[in-house]
Amino acid sequence: MSSEILENGKTSVPGVRRKPVPIVMASGPQEYTPGDQELPVQITSFADMLQWAQNWARSKSVWPLGYGLACCAIEMIASAQAHYDLSRFGSEVFRASPRQADLMIVAGTVSIKMGPRLRLLWEQMPDPKWVLSMGQCANSGGEFYDSYYTVQGVDTIVPVDIYVPGCPPRPEALIEGILKLREKIAKQGLKVRGEKEIEV
């Protein structure tokens, strides 16, 4: 697999875990805010403020590339319908072209034959881009984990930013994953209070 060179000169190899992000756990439902569990960032300079403003704008209009492969695609389609209304979060525009999308939602089972096509579509997406793995088949092979023709997790082909568990996950779970991605984008390149720079 080829590696991707990041802004800071480091390389990102698909299938290799990145540095964990500091997370604050809620003690109960009253403290839980969807997509808001990471520690707050620290803005100490004008450059940080500009970075935060750029991240804020990017996080509010994430346009997904619908990459539906199996039953998870039905739940992904349902999340955009009126009952769940994904357009509340600026992500209702499911693009048909990778050149107009910045989020690839891999929904379903990825076969060995589909892997190179998935990688090609990911490479055609403009930077910055993100990947959301939806469902157990995309996360780890799911019920086909011992199949000779199923990819054992889409993170062996492209770097994944958000994992949504479930078989298939409900539309609420996908919306939670997109909210989590929005929080991750909003804090990209900034420092968490008392921590080093977040690598995302």
PDB file of C-alpha atoms in Angstrom:
ATOM      1  CA  MET A   1       0.000   0.000   0.000  1.00  0.00           C
ATOM      2  CA  SER A   2       1.197   3.498  -0.767  1.00  0.00           C
ATOM      3  CA  SER A   3       1.530   6.004   2.057  1.00  0.00           C
ATOM      4  CA  GLU A   4       0.109   9.515   2.176  1.00  0.00           C
ATOM      5  CA  ILE A   5       2.317  12.474   3.169  1.00  0.00           C
ATOM      6  CA  LEU A   6       0.631  14.819   5.645  1.00  0.00           C
ATOM      7  CA  GLU A   7       1.142  18.586   6.073  1.00  0.00           C
ATOM      8  CA  ASN A   8       3.659  18.149   8.899  1.00  0.00           C
ATOM      9  CA  GLY A   9       5.876  15.863   6.810  1.00  0.00           C
ATOM     10  CA  LYS A  10       4.780  12.635   8.512  1.00  0.00           C
ATOM     11  CA  THR A  11       3.362   9.760   6.509  1.00  0.00           C
ATOM     12  CA  SER A  12      -0.065   8.194   6.974  1.00  0.00           C
ATOM     13  CA  VAL A  13      -0.142   4.519   6.053  1.00  0.00           C
ATOM     14  CA  PRO A  14      -3.592   2.938   5.556  1.00  0.00           C
ATOM     15  CA  GLY A  15      -4.283   0.341   8.231  1.00  0.00           C
ATOM     16  CA  VAL A  16      -2.003   1.969  10.827  1.00  0.00           C
ATOM     17  CA  ARG A  17      -3.680   3.531  13.854  1.00  0.00           C
ATOM     18  CA  ARG A  18      -3.175   7.220  14.482  1.00  0.00           C
ATOM     19  CA  LYS A  19      -2.546   8.913  17.812  1.00  0.00           C
ATOM     20  CA  PRO A  20      -5.626   8.656  20.075  1.00  0.00           C
ATOM     21  CA  VAL A  21      -7.586  11.862  20.635  1.00  0.00           C
ATOM     22  CA  PRO A  22      -8.269  12.859  24.290  1.00  0.00           C
ATOM     23  CA  ILE A  23     -11.931  12.136  25.067  1.00  0.00           C
ATOM     24  CA  VAL A  24     -14.122  13.241  27.977  1.00  0.00           C
ATOM     25  CA  MET A  25     -16.650  10.564  28.928  1.00  0.00           C
ATOM     26  CA  ALA A  26     -20.145  11.575  30.042  1.00  0.00           C
ATOM     27  CA  SER A  27     -21.236  10.169  33.404  1.00  0.00           C
ATOM     28  CA  GLY A  28     -24.871   9.979  32.298  1.00  0.00           C
ATOM     29  CA  PRO A  29     -27.381  10.899  29.568  1.00  0.00           C
ATOM     30  CA  GLN A  30     -27.821  14.394  31.035  1.00  0.00           C
ATOM     31  CA  GLU A  31     -24.145  15.199  30.284  1.00  0.00           C
ATOM     32  CA  TYR A  32     -24.051  13.628  26.818  1.00  0.00           C
ATOM     33  CA  THR A  33     -24.022  15.953  23.813  1.00  0.00           C
ATOM     34  CA  PRO A  34     -24.020  14.181  20.416  1.00  0.00           C
ATOM     35  CA  GLY A  35     -20.694  14.578  18.638  1.00  0.00           C
ATOM     36  CA  ASP A  36     -19.108  16.589  21.457  1.00  0.00           C
ATOM     37  CA  GLN A  37     -16.907  14.433  23.694  1.00  0.00           C
ATOM     38  CA  GLU A  38     -13.385  15.710  23.018  1.00  0.00           C
ATOM     39  CA  LEU A  39     -11.594  18.171  25.246  1.00  0.00           C
ATOM     40  CA  PRO A  40     -11.841  21.861  24.249  1.00  0.00           C
ATOM     41  CA  VAL A  41      -9.107  23.415  22.118  1.00  0.00           C
ATOM     42  CA  GLN A  42      -6.811  26.240  23.158  1.00  0.00           C
ATOM     43  CA  ILE A  43      -6.521  29.270  20.850  1.00  0.00           C
ATOM     44  CA  THR A  44      -3.435  31.331  21.725  1.00  0.00           C
ATOM     45  CA  SER A  45      -2.579  33.249  18.536  1.00  0.00           C
ATOM     46  CA  PHE A  46      -4.133  34.974  15.551  1.00  0.00           C
ATOM     47  CA  ALA A  47      -3.031  32.070  13.354  1.00  0.00           C
ATOM     48  CA  ASP A  48      -4.932  29.676  15.641  1.00  0.00           C
ATOM     49  CA  MET A  49      -8.001  31.885  15.321  1.00  0.00           C
ATOM     50  CA  LEU A  50      -7.784  31.791  11.516  1.00  0.00           C
ATOM     51  CA  GLN A  51      -7.291  28.013  11.627  1.00  0.00           C
ATOM     52  CA  TRP A  52     -10.349  27.683  13.872  1.00  0.00           C
ATOM     53  CA  ALA A  53     -12.463  29.842  11.509  1.00  0.00           C
ATOM     54  CA  GLN A  54     -11.376  27.768   8.504  1.00  0.00           C
ATOM     55  CA  ASN A  55     -12.123  24.531  10.360  1.00  0.00           C
ATOM     56  CA  TRP A  56     -15.505  25.858  11.499  1.00  0.00           C
ATOM     57  CA  ALA A  57     -16.549  26.646   7.928  1.00  0.00           C
ATOM     58  CA  ARG A  58     -15.386  23.232   6.678  1.00  0.00           C
ATOM     59  CA  SER A  59     -17.145  21.346   9.462  1.00  0.00           C
ATOM     60  CA  LYS A  60     -20.539  22.954   8.761  1.00  0.00           C
ATOM     61  CA  SER A  61     -20.835  21.808   5.137  1.00  0.00           C
ATOM     62  CA  VAL A  62     -19.449  18.304   4.728  1.00  0.00           C
ATOM     63  CA  TRP A  63     -20.587  16.920   1.365  1.00  0.00           C
ATOM     64  CA  PRO A  64     -20.612  13.109   1.330  1.00  0.00           C
ATOM     65  CA  LEU A  65     -19.887  10.817  -1.582  1.00  0.00           C
ATOM     66  CA  GLY A  66     -22.481   8.076  -1.275  1.00  0.00           C
ATOM     67  CA  TYR A  67     -20.569   4.813  -1.618  1.00  0.00           C
ATOM     68  CA  GLY A  68     -23.326   2.343  -0.819  1.00  0.00           C
ATOM     69  CA  LEU A  69     -22.261  -1.276  -1.253  1.00  0.00           C
ATOM     70  CA  ALA A  70     -24.769  -3.348   0.739  1.00  0.00           C
ATOM     71  CA  CYS A  71     -27.608  -3.125   3.281  1.00  0.00           C
ATOM     72  CA  CYS A  72     -25.947  -0.217   5.138  1.00  0.00           C
ATOM     73  CA  ALA A  73     -26.661   1.912   2.066  1.00  0.00           C
ATOM     74  CA  ILE A  74     -30.410   1.677   2.797  1.00  0.00           C
ATOM     75  CA  GLU A  75     -29.815   3.179   6.254  1.00  0.00           C
ATOM     76  CA  MET A  76     -27.580   5.851   4.709  1.00  0.00           C
ATOM     77  CA  ILE A  77     -30.366   6.750   2.258  1.00  0.00           C
ATOM     78  CA  ALA A  78     -32.904   6.809   5.110  1.00  0.00           C
ATOM     79  CA  SER A  79     -30.757   9.294   7.055  1.00  0.00           C
ATOM     80  CA  ALA A  80     -31.196  11.835   4.242  1.00  0.00           C
ATOM     81  CA  GLN A  81     -35.004  11.472   4.169  1.00  0.00           C
ATOM     82  CA  ALA A  82     -37.417  13.832   5.924  1.00  0.00           C
ATOM     83  CA  HIS A  83     -37.806  11.712   9.071  1.00  0.00           C
ATOM     84  CA  TYR A  84     -34.116  12.021  10.035  1.00  0.00           C
ATOM     85  CA  ASP A  85     -33.269  15.098   7.915  1.00  0.00           C
ATOM     86  CA  LEU A  86     -29.507  15.049   7.486  1.00  0.00           C
ATOM     87  CA  SER A  87     -29.827  18.466   5.815  1.00  0.00           C
ATOM     88  CA  ARG A  88     -30.006  20.026   9.306  1.00  0.00           C
ATOM     89  CA  PHE A  89     -26.238  19.495   9.461  1.00  0.00           C
ATOM     90  CA  GLY A  90     -25.358  20.694   5.952  1.00  0.00           C
ATOM     91  CA  SER A  91     -24.686  17.196   4.599  1.00  0.00           C
ATOM     92  CA  GLU A  92     -27.775  16.563   2.484  1.00  0.00           C
ATOM     93  CA  VAL A  93     -25.933  16.928  -0.834  1.00  0.00           C
ATOM     94  CA  PHE A  94     -24.861  13.358  -1.650  1.00  0.00           C
ATOM     95  CA  ARG A  95     -22.514  13.921  -4.550  1.00  0.00           C
ATOM     96  CA  ALA A  96     -22.297  11.532  -7.486  1.00  0.00           C
ATOM     97  CA  SER A  97     -18.778  12.684  -8.385  1.00  0.00           C
ATOM     98  CA  PRO A  98     -15.750  12.295  -6.091  1.00  0.00           C
ATOM     99  CA  ARG A  99     -14.410  15.641  -7.329  1.00  0.00           C
ATOM    100  CA  GLN A 100     -17.271  17.469  -5.605  1.00  0.00           C
ATOM    101  CA  ALA A 101     -17.249  15.561  -2.300  1.00  0.00           C
ATOM    102  CA  ASP A 102     -15.055  15.762   0.793  1.00  0.00           C
ATOM    103  CA  LEU A 103     -16.442  12.818   2.808  1.00  0.00           C
ATOM    104  CA  MET A 104     -16.538   9.229   1.594  1.00  0.00           C
ATOM    105  CA  ILE A 105     -19.142   7.171   3.460  1.00  0.00           C
ATOM    106  CA  VAL A 106     -18.265   3.512   2.873  1.00  0.00           C
ATOM    107  CA  ALA A 107     -21.563   1.782   3.652  1.00  0.00           C
ATOM    108  CA  GLY A 108     -21.410  -1.984   3.290  1.00  0.00           C
ATOM    109  CA  THR A 109     -19.220  -4.942   2.435  1.00  0.00           C
ATOM    110  CA  VAL A 110     -16.056  -4.170   0.457  1.00  0.00           C
ATOM    111  CA  SER A 111     -14.928  -7.040  -1.763  1.00  0.00           C
ATOM    112  CA  ILE A 112     -11.375  -7.595  -2.990  1.00  0.00           C
ATOM    113  CA  LYS A 113     -12.474  -6.638  -6.506  1.00  0.00           C
ATOM    114  CA  MET A 114     -14.049  -3.389  -5.273  1.00  0.00           C
ATOM    115  CA  GLY A 115     -10.951  -2.329  -3.277  1.00  0.00           C
ATOM    116  CA  PRO A 116      -8.941  -0.744  -6.143  1.00  0.00           C
ATOM    117  CA  ARG A 117     -12.031   1.166  -7.338  1.00  0.00           C
ATOM    118  CA  LEU A 118     -12.643   2.491  -3.833  1.00  0.00           C
ATOM    119  CA  ARG A 119      -9.015   3.622  -3.587  1.00  0.00           C
ATOM    120  CA  LEU A 120      -9.236   5.312  -7.007  1.00  0.00           C
ATOM    121  CA  LEU A 121     -12.365   7.251  -6.022  1.00  0.00           C
ATOM    122  CA  TRP A 122     -10.703   8.296  -2.752  1.00  0.00           C
ATOM    123  CA  GLU A 123      -7.648   9.551  -4.641  1.00  0.00           C
ATOM    124  CA  GLN A 124      -9.888  11.597  -6.966  1.00  0.00           C
ATOM    125  CA  MET A 125     -11.449  13.476  -4.029  1.00  0.00           C
ATOM    126  CA  PRO A 126      -9.929  16.933  -3.412  1.00  0.00           C
ATOM    127  CA  ASP A 127      -8.091  17.681  -0.175  1.00  0.00           C
ATOM    128  CA  PRO A 128      -9.044  17.952   2.621  1.00  0.00           C
ATOM    129  CA  LYS A 129     -11.024  14.720   2.598  1.00  0.00           C
ATOM    130  CA  TRP A 130     -12.346  12.314   5.181  1.00  0.00           C
ATOM    131  CA  VAL A 131     -13.613   8.731   5.292  1.00  0.00           C
ATOM    132  CA  LEU A 132     -16.458   7.371   7.426  1.00  0.00           C
ATOM    133  CA  SER A 133     -16.689   3.576   7.724  1.00  0.00           C
ATOM    134  CA  MET A 134     -20.327   2.585   8.247  1.00  0.00           C
ATOM    135  CA  GLY A 135     -21.282  -0.846   9.568  1.00  0.00           C
ATOM    136  CA  GLN A 136     -19.376  -3.901  10.727  1.00  0.00           C
ATOM    137  CA  CYS A 137     -18.640  -5.142   7.194  1.00  0.00           C
ATOM    138  CA  ALA A 138     -16.808  -1.932   6.321  1.00  0.00           C
ATOM    139  CA  ASN A 139     -15.205  -1.726   9.785  1.00  0.00           C
ATOM    140  CA  SER A 140     -13.809  -5.251  10.066  1.00  0.00           C
ATOM    141  CA  GLY A 141     -15.385  -7.593   7.524  1.00  0.00           C
ATOM    142  CA  GLY A 142     -18.455  -8.181   9.712  1.00  0.00           C
ATOM    143  CA  GLU A 143     -20.124 -11.574   9.365  1.00  0.00           C
ATOM    144  CA  PHE A 144     -17.889 -12.228   6.345  1.00  0.00           C
ATOM    145  CA  TYR A 145     -14.685 -11.864   8.400  1.00  0.00           C
ATOM    146  CA  ASP A 146     -13.468 -15.325   7.344  1.00  0.00           C
ATOM    147  CA  SER A 147     -14.378 -14.974   3.669  1.00  0.00           C
ATOM    148  CA  TYR A 148     -11.634 -15.206   1.086  1.00  0.00           C
ATOM    149  CA  TYR A 149     -13.164 -12.387  -0.974  1.00  0.00           C
ATOM    150  CA  THR A 150     -14.012  -9.742   1.652  1.00  0.00           C
ATOM    151  CA  VAL A 151     -11.689  -6.926   2.719  1.00  0.00           C
ATOM    152  CA  GLN A 152     -11.042  -7.172   6.450  1.00  0.00           C
ATOM    153  CA  GLY A 153     -11.814  -3.540   7.116  1.00  0.00           C
ATOM    154  CA  VAL A 154     -11.776  -0.607   4.710  1.00  0.00           C
ATOM    155  CA  ASP A 155      -8.929   0.948   6.739  1.00  0.00           C
ATOM    156  CA  THR A 156      -6.579  -1.460   4.969  1.00  0.00           C
ATOM    157  CA  ILE A 157      -7.266   0.477   1.738  1.00  0.00           C
ATOM    158  CA  VAL A 158      -7.903   4.106   2.779  1.00  0.00           C
ATOM    159  CA  PRO A 159      -7.316   5.970   6.064  1.00  0.00           C
ATOM    160  CA  VAL A 160     -10.560   6.008   8.071  1.00  0.00           C
ATOM    161  CA  ASP A 161     -11.478   8.944  10.328  1.00  0.00           C
ATOM    162  CA  ILE A 162     -14.764   7.766  11.889  1.00  0.00           C
ATOM    163  CA  TYR A 163     -16.087   4.255  12.541  1.00  0.00           C
ATOM    164  CA  VAL A 164     -19.864   3.751  12.929  1.00  0.00           C
ATOM    165  CA  PRO A 165     -20.604   0.310  14.461  1.00  0.00           C
ATOM    166  CA  GLY A 166     -23.734  -1.734  13.837  1.00  0.00           C
ATOM    167  CA  CYS A 167     -25.174  -4.327  11.473  1.00  0.00           C
ATOM    168  CA  PRO A 168     -26.607  -2.264   9.930  1.00  0.00           C
ATOM    169  CA  PRO A 169     -26.334   0.918  12.008  1.00  0.00           C
ATOM    170  CA  ARG A 170     -29.485   2.987  12.277  1.00  0.00           C
ATOM    171  CA  PRO A 171     -29.655   6.453  10.662  1.00  0.00           C
ATOM    172  CA  GLU A 172     -29.211   8.012  14.119  1.00  0.00           C
ATOM    173  CA  ALA A 173     -25.836   6.266  14.389  1.00  0.00           C
ATOM    174  CA  LEU A 174     -24.708   7.673  11.034  1.00  0.00           C
ATOM    175  CA  ILE A 175     -25.818  11.156  12.063  1.00  0.00           C
ATOM    176  CA  GLU A 176     -23.864  10.742  15.320  1.00  0.00           C
ATOM    177  CA  GLY A 177     -20.804   9.732  13.283  1.00  0.00           C
ATOM    178  CA  ILE A 178     -21.139  12.807  11.065  1.00  0.00           C
ATOM    179  CA  LEU A 179     -21.493  15.027  14.150  1.00  0.00           C
ATOM    180  CA  LYS A 180     -18.350  13.423  15.576  1.00  0.00           C
ATOM    181  CA  LEU A 181     -16.543  14.080  12.299  1.00  0.00           C
ATOM    182  CA  ARG A 182     -17.677  17.712  12.411  1.00  0.00           C
ATOM    183  CA  GLU A 183     -16.148  18.054  15.876  1.00  0.00           C
ATOM    184  CA  LYS A 184     -12.941  16.430  14.647  1.00  0.00           C
ATOM    185  CA  ILE A 185     -12.717  18.790  11.668  1.00  0.00           C
ATOM    186  CA  ALA A 186     -13.388  21.831  13.874  1.00  0.00           C
ATOM    187  CA  LYS A 187     -10.417  20.930  16.116  1.00  0.00           C
ATOM    188  CA  GLN A 188      -8.014  19.857  13.360  1.00  0.00           C
ATOM    189  CA  GLY A 189      -4.549  21.380  13.658  1.00  0.00           C
ATOM    190  CA  LEU A 190      -5.328  23.037  17.012  1.00  0.00           C
ATOM    191  CA  LYS A 191      -4.001  22.176  20.467  1.00  0.00           C
ATOM    192  CA  VAL A 192      -6.164  20.634  23.149  1.00  0.00           C
ATOM    193  CA  ARG A 193      -5.859  22.285  26.550  1.00  0.00           C
ATOM    194  CA  GLY A 194      -2.852  20.714  28.265  1.00  0.00           C
ATOM    195  CA  GLU A 195      -2.133  18.354  25.375  1.00  0.00           C
ATOM    196  CA  LYS A 196       0.063  18.347  22.288  1.00  0.00           C
ATOM    197  CA  GLU A 197      -1.234  18.932  18.769  1.00  0.00           C
ATOM    198  CA  ILE A 198      -4.043  16.640  17.638  1.00  0.00           C
ATOM    199  CA  GLU A 199      -3.050  14.481  14.681  1.00  0.00           C
ATOM    200  CA  VAL A 200      -6.125  13.931  12.543  1.00  0.00           C
TER     201      VAL A 200
END
